[in-house]
mmCIF file of C-alpha atoms in Angstrom:
data_model
loop_
_atom_site.group_PDB
_atom_site.id
_atom_site.type_symbol
_atom_site.label_atom_id
_atom_site.label_comp_id
_atom_site.label_asym_id
_atom_site.label_seq_id
_atom_site.Cartn_x
_atom_site.Cartn_y
_atom_site.Cartn_z
ATOM 1 C CA UNK S 1469 4.539 9.985 19.571
ATOM 2 C CA UNK S 1470 8.413 8.828 19.674
ATOM 3 C CA UNK S 1471 8.925 5.437 21.110
ATOM 4 C CA UNK S 1472 12.621 5.898 21.876
ATOM 5 C CA UNK S 1473 15.362 3.382 22.988
ATOM 6 C CA UNK S 1474 17.287 3.832 26.141
ATOM 7 C CA UNK S 1475 18.798 7.242 26.396
ATOM 8 C CA UNK S 1476 15.751 8.850 24.967
ATOM 9 C CA UNK S 1477 17.965 10.145 21.992
ATOM 10 C CA UNK S 1478 17.052 10.023 18.115
ATOM 11 C CA UNK S 1479 19.394 7.711 16.401
ATOM 12 C CA UNK S 1480 22.098 9.446 14.262
ATOM 13 C CA UNK S 1481 20.538 8.003 11.015
ATOM 14 C CA UNK S 1482 16.869 9.668 11.804
ATOM 15 C CA UNK S 1483 16.657 12.810 9.847
ATOM 16 C CA UNK S 1484 16.009 16.060 12.166
ATOM 17 C CA UNK S 1485 14.545 18.370 8.976
ATOM 18 C CA UNK S 1486 11.174 17.539 9.947
ATOM 19 C CA UNK S 1487 7.974 19.641 10.820
ATOM 20 C CA UNK S 1488 6.476 16.677 12.543
ATOM 21 C CA UNK S 1489 6.871 12.917 13.130
ATOM 22 C CA UNK S 1490 5.485 9.931 14.670
ATOM 23 C CA UNK S 1491 8.254 7.253 15.056
ATOM 24 C CA UNK S 1492 8.470 3.897 16.614
ATOM 25 C CA UNK S 1493 11.795 1.848 17.663
ATOM 26 C CA UNK S 1494 11.244 -1.670 18.302
ATOM 27 C CA UNK S 1495 14.900 -2.942 18.031
ATOM 28 C CA UNK S 1496 17.894 -0.986 17.111
ATOM 29 C CA UNK S 1497 20.397 -4.006 17.552
ATOM 30 C CA UNK S 1498 18.499 -6.811 15.728
ATOM 31 C CA UNK S 1499 19.157 -10.379 15.096
ATOM 32 C CA UNK S 1500 20.384 -10.250 11.336
ATOM 33 C CA UNK S 1501 20.240 -14.066 11.266
ATOM 34 C CA UNK S 1502 16.123 -14.079 11.677
ATOM 35 C CA UNK S 1503 14.139 -14.209 8.490
ATOM 36 C CA UNK S 1504 12.854 -10.734 9.147
ATOM 37 C CA UNK S 1505 12.856 -8.465 11.816
ATOM 38 C CA UNK S 1506 11.533 -4.971 12.021
ATOM 39 C CA UNK S 1507 13.778 -2.005 13.443
ATOM 40 C CA UNK S 1508 11.890 1.120 13.578
ATOM 41 C CA UNK S 1509 9.553 2.988 11.392
ATOM 42 C CA UNK S 1510 7.069 5.985 11.059
ATOM 43 C CA UNK S 1511 5.773 8.912 9.272
ATOM 44 C CA UNK S 1512 7.576 12.217 8.849
ATOM 45 C CA UNK S 1513 6.442 15.598 7.109
ATOM 46 C CA UNK S 1514 9.667 17.064 5.659
ATOM 47 C CA UNK S 1515 10.798 20.621 5.888
ATOM 48 C CA UNK S 1516 11.212 22.717 2.527
ATOM 49 C CA UNK S 1517 15.060 22.527 2.897
ATOM 50 C CA UNK S 1518 14.933 18.417 3.424
ATOM 51 C CA UNK S 1519 17.779 16.811 2.106
ATOM 52 C CA UNK S 1520 19.237 13.461 3.011
ATOM 53 C CA UNK S 1521 22.721 11.873 1.463
ATOM 54 C CA UNK S 1522 24.144 8.811 2.625
ATOM 55 C CA UNK S 1523 26.638 6.488 1.253
ATOM 56 C CA UNK S 1524 25.364 3.592 3.670
ATOM 57 C CA UNK S 1525 22.606 2.421 5.692
ATOM 58 C CA UNK S 1526 22.691 -0.152 8.537
ATOM 59 C CA UNK S 1527 19.133 -1.585 7.776
ATOM 60 C CA UNK S 1528 16.694 -2.352 4.765
ATOM 61 C CA UNK S 1529 14.246 0.378 4.366
ATOM 62 C CA UNK S 1530 11.139 0.898 2.492
ATOM 63 C CA UNK S 1531 9.527 4.291 2.193
ATOM 64 C CA UNK S 1532 6.167 5.491 0.585
ATOM 65 C CA UNK S 1533 5.518 9.109 -0.539
ATOM 66 C CA UNK S 1534 1.991 9.940 0.806
ATOM 67 C CA UNK S 1535 2.039 13.789 -0.337
ATOM 68 C CA UNK S 1536 4.058 16.254 -1.955
ATOM 69 C CA UNK S 1537 6.916 15.817 -4.219
ATOM 70 C CA UNK S 1538 10.641 15.409 -4.147
ATOM 71 C CA UNK S 1539 13.837 13.429 -5.914
ATOM 72 C CA UNK S 1540 15.571 10.167 -5.272
ATOM 73 C CA UNK S 1541 18.897 9.388 -6.646
ATOM 74 C CA UNK S 1542 19.863 5.899 -6.274
ATOM 75 C CA UNK S 1543 22.015 3.207 -8.093
ATOM 76 C CA UNK S 1544 23.252 5.757 -10.349
ATOM 77 C CA UNK S 1545 19.678 7.127 -11.550
ATOM 78 C CA UNK S 1546 17.429 9.873 -10.499
ATOM 79 C CA UNK S 1547 13.731 9.461 -9.826
ATOM 80 C CA UNK S 1548 10.802 11.447 -9.254
ATOM 81 C CA UNK S 1549 9.029 11.319 -6.056
ATOM 82 C CA UNK S 1550 5.262 12.021 -5.984
ATOM 83 C CA UNK S 1551 2.356 10.071 -4.034
ATOM 84 C CA UNK S 1552 2.214 6.465 -4.600
ATOM 85 C CA UNK S 1553 5.848 6.050 -5.216
ATOM 86 C CA UNK S 1554 7.578 3.353 -2.965
ATOM 87 C CA UNK S 1555 11.329 3.025 -2.970
ATOM 88 C CA UNK S 1556 13.793 1.070 -0.837
ATOM 89 C CA UNK S 1557 17.630 1.208 0.188
ATOM 90 C CA UNK S 1558 19.775 -0.820 2.187
ATOM 91 C CA UNK S 1559 23.459 -1.548 3.396
ATOM 92 C CA UNK S 1560 25.878 -0.025 0.710
ATOM 93 C CA UNK S 1561 23.125 1.738 -1.211
ATOM 94 C CA UNK S 1562 24.279 5.188 -1.955
ATOM 95 C CA UNK S 1563 21.367 7.395 -1.868
ATOM 96 C CA UNK S 1564 20.047 11.079 -1.873
ATOM 97 C CA UNK S 1565 16.713 12.161 -1.111
ATOM 98 C CA UNK S 1566 15.555 15.705 -1.920
ATOM 99 C CA UNK S 1567 12.322 17.576 -0.963
ATOM 100 C CA UNK S 1568 10.377 19.916 -3.506
ATOM 101 C CA UNK S 1569 10.334 23.050 -1.318
ATOM 102 C CA UNK S 1570 7.176 24.240 -2.986
ATOM 103 C CA UNK S 1571 5.370 20.650 -2.176
ATOM 104 C CA UNK S 1572 7.158 19.363 0.958
ATOM 105 C CA UNK S 1573 6.716 15.599 1.049
ATOM 106 C CA UNK S 1574 4.921 13.443 3.960
ATOM 107 C CA UNK S 1575 6.469 10.019 3.729
ATOM 108 C CA UNK S 1576 6.136 6.948 5.505
ATOM 109 C CA UNK S 1577 9.167 4.481 6.217
ATOM 110 C CA UNK S 1578 9.940 1.127 7.801
ATOM 111 C CA UNK S 1579 13.453 -0.098 8.750
ATOM 112 C CA UNK S 1580 14.283 -4.050 9.088
ATOM 113 C CA UNK S 1581 16.670 -6.840 8.742
ATOM 114 C CA UNK S 1582 16.869 -10.562 8.145
ATOM 115 C CA UNK S 1583 17.867 -13.285 5.594
ATOM 116 C CA UNK S 1584 14.473 -12.705 3.741
ATOM 117 C CA UNK S 1585 14.692 -9.060 3.289
ATOM 118 C CA UNK S 1586 16.434 -8.930 -0.258
ATOM 119 C CA UNK S 1587 13.964 -11.393 -1.425
ATOM 120 C CA UNK S 1588 11.203 -9.740 -0.304
ATOM 121 C CA UNK S 1589 12.360 -6.439 -1.720
ATOM 122 C CA UNK S 1590 13.121 -8.183 -5.125
ATOM 123 C CA UNK S 1591 9.552 -9.661 -5.170
ATOM 124 C CA UNK S 1592 8.025 -6.437 -4.642
ATOM 125 C CA UNK S 1593 9.992 -4.855 -7.500
ATOM 126 C CA UNK S 1594 12.024 -2.535 -5.200
ATOM 127 C CA UNK S 1595 15.267 -4.347 -6.306
ATOM 128 C CA UNK S 1596 15.681 -5.058 -9.862
ATOM 129 C CA UNK S 1597 18.599 -6.385 -12.155
ATOM 130 C CA UNK S 1598 22.079 -6.488 -10.612
ATOM 131 C CA UNK S 1599 20.859 -5.947 -7.087
ATOM 132 C CA UNK S 1600 20.122 -2.164 -8.296
ATOM 133 C CA UNK S 1601 17.463 -0.452 -5.858
ATOM 134 C CA UNK S 1602 14.533 1.182 -7.842
ATOM 135 C CA UNK S 1603 11.295 2.937 -7.067
ATOM 136 C CA UNK S 1604 7.722 1.571 -8.060
ATOM 137 C CA UNK S 1605 4.471 3.170 -8.410
ATOM 138 C CA UNK S 1606 1.574 1.786 -6.502
ATOM 139 C CA UNK S 1607 -2.139 2.029 -6.857
ATOM 140 C CA UNK S 1608 -4.576 2.107 -3.759
ATOM 141 C CA UNK S 1609 -1.975 4.410 -1.642
ATOM 142 C CA UNK S 1610 -4.659 4.416 1.381
ATOM 143 C CA UNK S 1611 -4.328 0.525 1.555
ATOM 144 C CA UNK S 1612 -0.452 0.826 2.056
ATOM 145 C CA UNK S 1613 -0.601 3.950 4.448
ATOM 146 C CA UNK S 1614 -3.215 2.259 6.497
ATOM 147 C CA UNK S 1615 -0.650 -0.644 7.156
ATOM 148 C CA UNK S 1616 1.763 1.773 7.859
ATOM 149 C CA UNK S 1617 -0.417 3.213 10.446
ATOM 150 C CA UNK S 1618 -1.007 -0.148 11.919
ATOM 151 C CA UNK S 1619 2.709 -0.799 12.139
ATOM 152 C CA UNK S 1620 2.805 2.520 14.261
ATOM 153 C CA UNK S 1621 -0.073 1.709 16.399
ATOM 154 C CA UNK S 1622 0.995 -1.901 17.388
ATOM 155 C CA UNK S 1623 4.771 -0.896 17.798
ATOM 156 C CA UNK S 1624 3.524 1.129 20.403
ATOM 157 C CA UNK S 1625 1.954 -1.761 22.301
ATOM 158 C CA UNK S 1626 4.138 -2.668 25.407
ATOM 159 C CA UNK S 1627 2.777 -6.591 25.304
ATOM 160 C CA UNK S 1628 5.185 -9.301 24.298
ATOM 161 C CA UNK S 1629 3.422 -9.782 20.758
ATOM 162 C CA UNK S 1630 4.284 -6.536 19.368
ATOM 163 C CA UNK S 1631 7.234 -7.636 17.664
ATOM 164 C CA UNK S 1632 5.809 -10.715 15.914
ATOM 165 C CA UNK S 1633 2.637 -8.524 14.960
ATOM 166 C CA UNK S 1634 5.051 -5.929 13.401
ATOM 167 C CA UNK S 1635 6.947 -8.491 11.679
ATOM 168 C CA UNK S 1636 3.466 -9.897 10.178
ATOM 169 C CA UNK S 1637 2.430 -6.602 9.209
ATOM 170 C CA UNK S 1638 5.975 -5.831 7.338
ATOM 171 C CA UNK S 1639 5.267 -9.186 5.217
ATOM 172 C CA UNK S 1640 1.789 -8.121 4.586
ATOM 173 C CA UNK S 1641 3.165 -4.817 3.376
ATOM 174 C CA UNK S 1642 5.614 -6.367 1.273
ATOM 175 C CA UNK S 1643 3.028 -8.573 -0.345
ATOM 176 C CA UNK S 1644 0.452 -5.533 -0.883
ATOM 177 C CA UNK S 1645 3.378 -3.572 -2.610
ATOM 178 C CA UNK S 1646 3.742 -6.394 -4.804
ATOM 179 C CA UNK S 1647 -0.244 -6.762 -5.618
ATOM 180 C CA UNK S 1648 -0.837 -3.168 -5.985
ATOM 181 C CA UNK S 1649 2.567 -2.253 -7.933
ATOM 182 C CA UNK S 1650 1.710 -0.321 -11.068
ATOM 183 C CA UNK S 1651 3.210 -1.654 -14.598
ATOM 184 C CA UNK S 1652 6.337 0.331 -15.424
ATOM 185 C CA UNK S 1653 6.121 3.801 -16.380
ATOM 186 C CA UNK S 1654 2.487 3.962 -15.059
ATOM 187 C CA UNK S 1655 1.754 6.941 -12.715
ATOM 188 C CA UNK S 1656 -1.196 7.892 -10.634
ATOM 189 C CA UNK S 1657 -3.191 10.843 -12.315
ATOM 190 C CA UNK S 1658 -2.970 13.882 -10.122
ATOM 191 C CA UNK S 1659 -6.796 13.611 -9.518
ATOM 192 C CA UNK S 1660 -6.504 10.224 -7.905
ATOM 193 C CA UNK S 1661 -3.750 11.064 -5.822
ATOM 194 C CA UNK S 1662 -5.877 14.059 -4.690
ATOM 195 C CA UNK S 1663 -9.041 11.812 -4.097
ATOM 196 C CA UNK S 1664 -6.578 9.571 -1.953
ATOM 197 C CA UNK S 1665 -5.018 12.542 0.183
ATOM 198 C CA UNK S 1666 -8.926 13.531 0.849
#
C-alpha cells in the first residue's frame, strides 16, 4: 500500500532499495510553524545491498528496527542497529544507514516537522548533548510497532480526522519511546528479540 501524493511518484528521499514496503504520505509540504505535523511514514524490508547516505534531510525522522541488523553513522559516531533500536535524524544531520546483507533489516519510519519536534526527540533520548542525534534501545518492541501500524492504518483513512489522529499517535509514540527506553548500554537479549518477532 502506497498512499502517494499527486503525480503517483515516490519522493526522491524514499529509498528504492527495498523488497517490500507499506508507506503513507499525508503532506509533503507541511506547515513548519505548527507544533507537530506528520509528513509520511511506513515500514520497509531492506534489500541485502541497502545503503542510504544523506548529507541533509527535509524533515525530522524516527526509525525503529524491527528485524535484522545494520549500522548507522551519525554525529560522527558509528552505531550497531538491531531489533529494538530506534534512531532519529533531521535537517542538516549527515547520516549513513547500511544493511547487514546476511540479516536484512525490516524497519519502521516516521517523518514529521514542527516547532515541538526537537523537544520531543530530546525528551525521548534521541537527541543528546550539543544537539547530536543518538540511537536508543527500547524494551517492549511490540508496543512501538503497534503504534507504527496504527499510524499506517489511520493515514490511509480519507476522512478529515486522519491528520490530527496521526499527530496524536506521533505524540504518543514519542512518549512511548521515552517510557520504554532502556538504560544506556543495555540491549535486548537475542532470545527476547526472537520472542518479540514471533
